[in-house]
């Protein structure tokens, strides 16, 4: 019996996930390859390992009630000076992410918890690196765009080596994906006019 650190997130699919992970590493973020590219639904949370079956059952229920939705990333943002983070913005699908994370953290469930900051869906591309590199990440990804159909989320566990590993995926109960604006499964980096 012990504790484990878990997290729940929506994976950014390929080829977008690997591209953003490589860019994050290129900006000097040493944690880049230990963190799959994602949109967080439950931040790192320490639980008793005996609670994992209850957490999985809870996540199964949350996913069963969910329906696929379009996700779109575009441009950059930052939490500086409050937190040393540069991110790619979620410009479509954010409300769906907010509803999901509320259900996951519901007080009746096994991972009820308060957040230190208001929930803001995003994809981190630089964290805790020097300011010049943060500025570079912010500028270089300002024209980034990607979109896909979100069909579920996953439970991850952080190992003793600091690497996050997927434990299980939770597909949504619905099978119909709403139409997306623009082309499906695309990703681009371009300069802003």
mmCIF file of C-alpha atoms in Angstrom:
data_model
loop_
_atom_site.group_PDB
_atom_site.id
_atom_site.type_symbol
_atom_site.label_atom_id
_atom_site.label_comp_id
_atom_site.label_asym_id
_atom_site.label_seq_id
_atom_site.Cartn_x
_atom_site.Cartn_y
_atom_site.Cartn_z
ATOM 1 C CA UNK A 1 0.000 0.000 0.000
ATOM 2 C CA UNK A 2 1.298 3.426 -0.946
ATOM 3 C CA UNK A 3 0.525 6.501 -2.956
ATOM 4 C CA UNK A 4 0.613 7.259 -6.664
ATOM 5 C CA UNK A 5 0.482 10.516 -8.587
ATOM 6 C CA UNK A 6 -2.129 10.492 -11.319
ATOM 7 C CA UNK A 7 -3.420 12.917 -13.908
ATOM 8 C CA UNK A 8 -6.234 12.871 -16.460
ATOM 9 C CA UNK A 9 -5.875 14.513 -19.841
ATOM 10 C CA UNK A 10 -6.865 14.680 -23.469
ATOM 11 C CA UNK A 11 -3.931 13.601 -25.603
ATOM 12 C CA UNK A 12 -3.005 15.826 -28.526
ATOM 13 C CA UNK A 13 -3.009 13.282 -31.392
ATOM 14 C CA UNK A 14 -0.293 12.626 -33.945
ATOM 15 C CA UNK A 15 1.363 14.212 -35.721
ATOM 16 C CA UNK A 16 0.590 17.279 -33.577
ATOM 17 C CA UNK A 17 1.584 15.731 -30.241
ATOM 18 C CA UNK A 18 5.089 14.717 -31.299
ATOM 19 C CA UNK A 19 5.701 18.000 -33.120
ATOM 20 C CA UNK A 20 4.775 20.098 -30.075
ATOM 21 C CA UNK A 21 6.809 17.807 -27.794
ATOM 22 C CA UNK A 22 9.887 18.189 -30.015
ATOM 23 C CA UNK A 23 9.431 21.961 -30.146
ATOM 24 C CA UNK A 24 9.063 22.063 -26.345
ATOM 25 C CA UNK A 25 12.340 20.167 -25.991
ATOM 26 C CA UNK A 26 13.951 22.514 -28.510
ATOM 27 C CA UNK A 27 13.014 25.501 -26.356
ATOM 28 C CA UNK A 28 15.052 23.919 -23.547
ATOM 29 C CA UNK A 29 12.278 22.347 -21.458
ATOM 30 C CA UNK A 30 14.009 19.287 -19.967
ATOM 31 C CA UNK A 31 10.668 17.701 -18.975
ATOM 32 C CA UNK A 32 9.346 17.692 -22.562
ATOM 33 C CA UNK A 33 9.872 14.019 -23.365
ATOM 34 C CA UNK A 34 8.515 12.855 -20.012
ATOM 35 C CA UNK A 35 5.155 14.548 -20.536
ATOM 36 C CA UNK A 36 2.925 13.482 -23.444
ATOM 37 C CA UNK A 37 1.439 16.540 -25.187
ATOM 38 C CA UNK A 38 -1.993 17.081 -23.677
ATOM 39 C CA UNK A 39 -4.828 19.242 -22.388
ATOM 40 C CA UNK A 40 -5.137 18.675 -18.633
ATOM 41 C CA UNK A 41 -8.454 17.629 -17.107
ATOM 42 C CA UNK A 42 -7.086 16.634 -13.674
ATOM 43 C CA UNK A 43 -3.684 18.059 -12.700
ATOM 44 C CA UNK A 44 -1.117 15.914 -10.867
ATOM 45 C CA UNK A 45 -2.975 14.465 -7.889
ATOM 46 C CA UNK A 46 -1.558 12.164 -5.236
ATOM 47 C CA UNK A 47 -3.911 9.377 -4.166
ATOM 48 C CA UNK A 48 -3.709 6.158 -2.171
ATOM 49 C CA UNK A 49 -2.957 3.395 -4.700
ATOM 50 C CA UNK A 50 -5.916 1.364 -3.403
ATOM 51 C CA UNK A 51 -8.201 4.074 -4.866
ATOM 52 C CA UNK A 52 -7.151 3.375 -8.474
ATOM 53 C CA UNK A 53 -10.068 0.972 -9.176
ATOM 54 C CA UNK A 54 -12.546 3.566 -7.836
ATOM 55 C CA UNK A 55 -10.893 6.279 -9.945
ATOM 56 C CA UNK A 56 -11.123 4.104 -13.059
ATOM 57 C CA UNK A 57 -14.795 3.323 -12.354
ATOM 58 C CA UNK A 58 -15.509 7.038 -11.891
ATOM 59 C CA UNK A 59 -13.702 7.966 -15.112
ATOM 60 C CA UNK A 60 -15.613 5.243 -16.973
ATOM 61 C CA UNK A 61 -18.889 6.850 -15.843
ATOM 62 C CA UNK A 62 -17.731 10.347 -16.799
ATOM 63 C CA UNK A 63 -16.630 9.147 -20.251
ATOM 64 C CA UNK A 64 -19.836 7.159 -20.820
ATOM 65 C CA UNK A 65 -21.849 10.369 -20.362
ATOM 66 C CA UNK A 66 -19.553 12.324 -22.711
ATOM 67 C CA UNK A 67 -19.830 12.843 -26.444
ATOM 68 C CA UNK A 68 -17.102 13.508 -29.029
ATOM 69 C CA UNK A 69 -16.423 17.171 -29.727
ATOM 70 C CA UNK A 70 -14.183 19.222 -32.020
ATOM 71 C CA UNK A 71 -10.911 20.528 -30.596
ATOM 72 C CA UNK A 72 -8.946 23.364 -32.141
ATOM 73 C CA UNK A 73 -5.626 24.882 -31.077
ATOM 74 C CA UNK A 74 -4.502 28.269 -32.341
ATOM 75 C CA UNK A 75 -1.898 30.796 -31.263
ATOM 76 C CA UNK A 76 -0.082 31.190 -27.988
ATOM 77 C CA UNK A 77 -0.717 32.510 -24.516
ATOM 78 C CA UNK A 78 1.113 32.664 -21.206
ATOM 79 C CA UNK A 79 0.445 32.513 -17.485
ATOM 80 C CA UNK A 80 3.446 34.749 -16.741
ATOM 81 C CA UNK A 81 4.111 36.397 -14.339
ATOM 82 C CA UNK A 82 1.917 34.166 -12.093
ATOM 83 C CA UNK A 83 3.367 30.937 -13.464
ATOM 84 C CA UNK A 84 6.330 30.404 -15.844
ATOM 85 C CA UNK A 85 4.272 28.794 -18.622
ATOM 86 C CA UNK A 86 3.808 29.441 -22.344
ATOM 87 C CA UNK A 87 1.025 27.498 -24.031
ATOM 88 C CA UNK A 88 -0.871 26.956 -27.252
ATOM 89 C CA UNK A 89 -4.451 28.144 -26.815
ATOM 90 C CA UNK A 90 -7.524 25.913 -27.016
ATOM 91 C CA UNK A 91 -9.877 28.029 -29.146
ATOM 92 C CA UNK A 92 -12.548 25.373 -29.713
ATOM 93 C CA UNK A 93 -13.511 22.620 -27.289
ATOM 94 C CA UNK A 94 -12.598 24.592 -24.177
ATOM 95 C CA UNK A 95 -16.131 24.582 -22.758
ATOM 96 C CA UNK A 96 -16.318 20.817 -23.249
ATOM 97 C CA UNK A 97 -12.966 20.453 -21.441
ATOM 98 C CA UNK A 98 -14.267 22.616 -18.584
ATOM 99 C CA UNK A 99 -17.372 20.463 -18.171
ATOM 100 C CA UNK A 100 -15.297 17.276 -18.218
ATOM 101 C CA UNK A 101 -12.801 18.467 -15.623
ATOM 102 C CA UNK A 102 -15.659 19.545 -13.327
ATOM 103 C CA UNK A 103 -17.250 16.095 -13.577
ATOM 104 C CA UNK A 104 -13.908 14.396 -12.945
ATOM 105 C CA UNK A 105 -13.247 16.518 -9.823
ATOM 106 C CA UNK A 106 -16.866 16.302 -8.598
ATOM 107 C CA UNK A 107 -17.146 16.213 -4.806
ATOM 108 C CA UNK A 108 -18.993 12.879 -4.981
ATOM 109 C CA UNK A 109 -16.069 11.209 -6.781
ATOM 110 C CA UNK A 110 -12.734 9.747 -5.615
ATOM 111 C CA UNK A 111 -10.587 12.627 -6.936
ATOM 112 C CA UNK A 112 -12.503 15.621 -5.601
ATOM 113 C CA UNK A 113 -10.130 18.534 -5.220
ATOM 114 C CA UNK A 114 -9.857 22.279 -5.511
ATOM 115 C CA UNK A 115 -7.542 23.890 -8.029
ATOM 116 C CA UNK A 116 -4.988 26.553 -7.053
ATOM 117 C CA UNK A 117 -5.991 28.602 -10.149
ATOM 118 C CA UNK A 118 -9.178 28.807 -12.219
ATOM 119 C CA UNK A 119 -9.304 26.057 -14.864
ATOM 120 C CA UNK A 120 -7.997 27.184 -18.258
ATOM 121 C CA UNK A 121 -7.639 24.492 -20.968
ATOM 122 C CA UNK A 122 -4.325 24.796 -22.825
ATOM 123 C CA UNK A 123 -1.349 22.854 -24.207
ATOM 124 C CA UNK A 124 1.910 23.702 -22.425
ATOM 125 C CA UNK A 125 4.871 24.246 -24.764
ATOM 126 C CA UNK A 126 7.348 25.762 -22.279
ATOM 127 C CA UNK A 127 7.483 25.569 -18.486
ATOM 128 C CA UNK A 128 10.043 26.854 -16.035
ATOM 129 C CA UNK A 129 12.723 27.721 -18.592
ATOM 130 C CA UNK A 130 14.610 30.998 -18.978
ATOM 131 C CA UNK A 131 12.663 34.079 -20.072
ATOM 132 C CA UNK A 132 14.369 34.390 -23.466
ATOM 133 C CA UNK A 133 13.389 30.804 -24.352
ATOM 134 C CA UNK A 134 9.838 31.436 -23.108
ATOM 135 C CA UNK A 135 9.650 34.508 -25.345
ATOM 136 C CA UNK A 136 10.932 32.433 -28.276
ATOM 137 C CA UNK A 137 8.287 29.721 -27.687
ATOM 138 C CA UNK A 138 5.585 32.389 -27.500
ATOM 139 C CA UNK A 139 6.695 34.016 -30.753
ATOM 140 C CA UNK A 140 7.514 30.891 -32.778
ATOM 141 C CA UNK A 141 4.192 29.182 -32.092
ATOM 142 C CA UNK A 142 2.031 32.307 -32.447
ATOM 143 C CA UNK A 143 0.801 31.067 -35.832
ATOM 144 C CA UNK A 144 0.371 27.411 -34.835
ATOM 145 C CA UNK A 145 -2.961 25.747 -35.628
ATOM 146 C CA UNK A 146 -4.263 22.186 -35.250
ATOM 147 C CA UNK A 147 -7.667 20.580 -35.013
ATOM 148 C CA UNK A 148 -9.064 17.114 -34.429
ATOM 149 C CA UNK A 149 -12.082 15.282 -33.037
ATOM 150 C CA UNK A 150 -11.765 14.555 -29.317
ATOM 151 C CA UNK A 151 -13.256 11.106 -28.664
ATOM 152 C CA UNK A 152 -12.160 10.513 -25.069
ATOM 153 C CA UNK A 153 -9.470 11.047 -22.462
ATOM 154 C CA UNK A 154 -6.882 9.000 -20.560
ATOM 155 C CA UNK A 155 -5.589 8.325 -17.058
ATOM 156 C CA UNK A 156 -1.843 8.726 -16.537
ATOM 157 C CA UNK A 157 0.523 7.883 -13.685
ATOM 158 C CA UNK A 158 3.788 9.671 -12.977
ATOM 159 C CA UNK A 159 6.612 7.211 -12.375
ATOM 160 C CA UNK A 160 9.451 7.626 -9.867
ATOM 161 C CA UNK A 161 11.551 8.821 -12.831
ATOM 162 C CA UNK A 162 9.148 11.755 -13.369
ATOM 163 C CA UNK A 163 7.813 10.313 -16.652
ATOM 164 C CA UNK A 164 4.042 10.235 -17.229
ATOM 165 C CA UNK A 165 2.711 6.909 -18.566
ATOM 166 C CA UNK A 166 -0.777 6.152 -19.824
ATOM 167 C CA UNK A 167 -2.653 3.634 -17.660
ATOM 168 C CA UNK A 168 -5.932 3.500 -19.557
ATOM 169 C CA UNK A 169 -8.025 5.297 -22.173
ATOM 170 C CA UNK A 170 -11.674 6.241 -21.624
ATOM 171 C CA UNK A 171 -13.639 6.663 -24.872
ATOM 172 C CA UNK A 172 -16.793 8.749 -24.838
ATOM 173 C CA UNK A 173 -20.159 7.011 -24.928
ATOM 174 C CA UNK A 174 -21.350 8.751 -28.082
ATOM 175 C CA UNK A 175 -20.150 7.744 -31.503
ATOM 176 C CA UNK A 176 -21.101 10.787 -33.569
ATOM 177 C CA UNK A 177 -18.476 13.505 -33.943
ATOM 178 C CA UNK A 178 -19.877 16.988 -34.669
ATOM 179 C CA UNK A 179 -18.619 18.593 -37.879
ATOM 180 C CA UNK A 180 -15.571 20.821 -37.556
ATOM 181 C CA UNK A 181 -14.868 24.097 -39.224
ATOM 182 C CA UNK A 182 -11.838 23.795 -41.476
ATOM 183 C CA UNK A 183 -10.039 20.633 -42.465
ATOM 184 C CA UNK A 184 -9.855 17.630 -40.158
ATOM 185 C CA UNK A 185 -6.610 16.529 -38.483
ATOM 186 C CA UNK A 186 -4.490 19.449 -39.630
ATOM 187 C CA UNK A 187 -1.672 21.330 -37.983
ATOM 188 C CA UNK A 188 0.377 24.266 -39.172
ATOM 189 C CA UNK A 189 2.916 26.732 -37.940
ATOM 190 C CA UNK A 190 2.934 30.031 -39.731
ATOM 191 C CA UNK A 191 3.987 33.593 -39.149
ATOM 192 C CA UNK A 192 1.320 36.065 -38.199
ATOM 193 C CA UNK A 193 0.772 38.907 -40.683
#
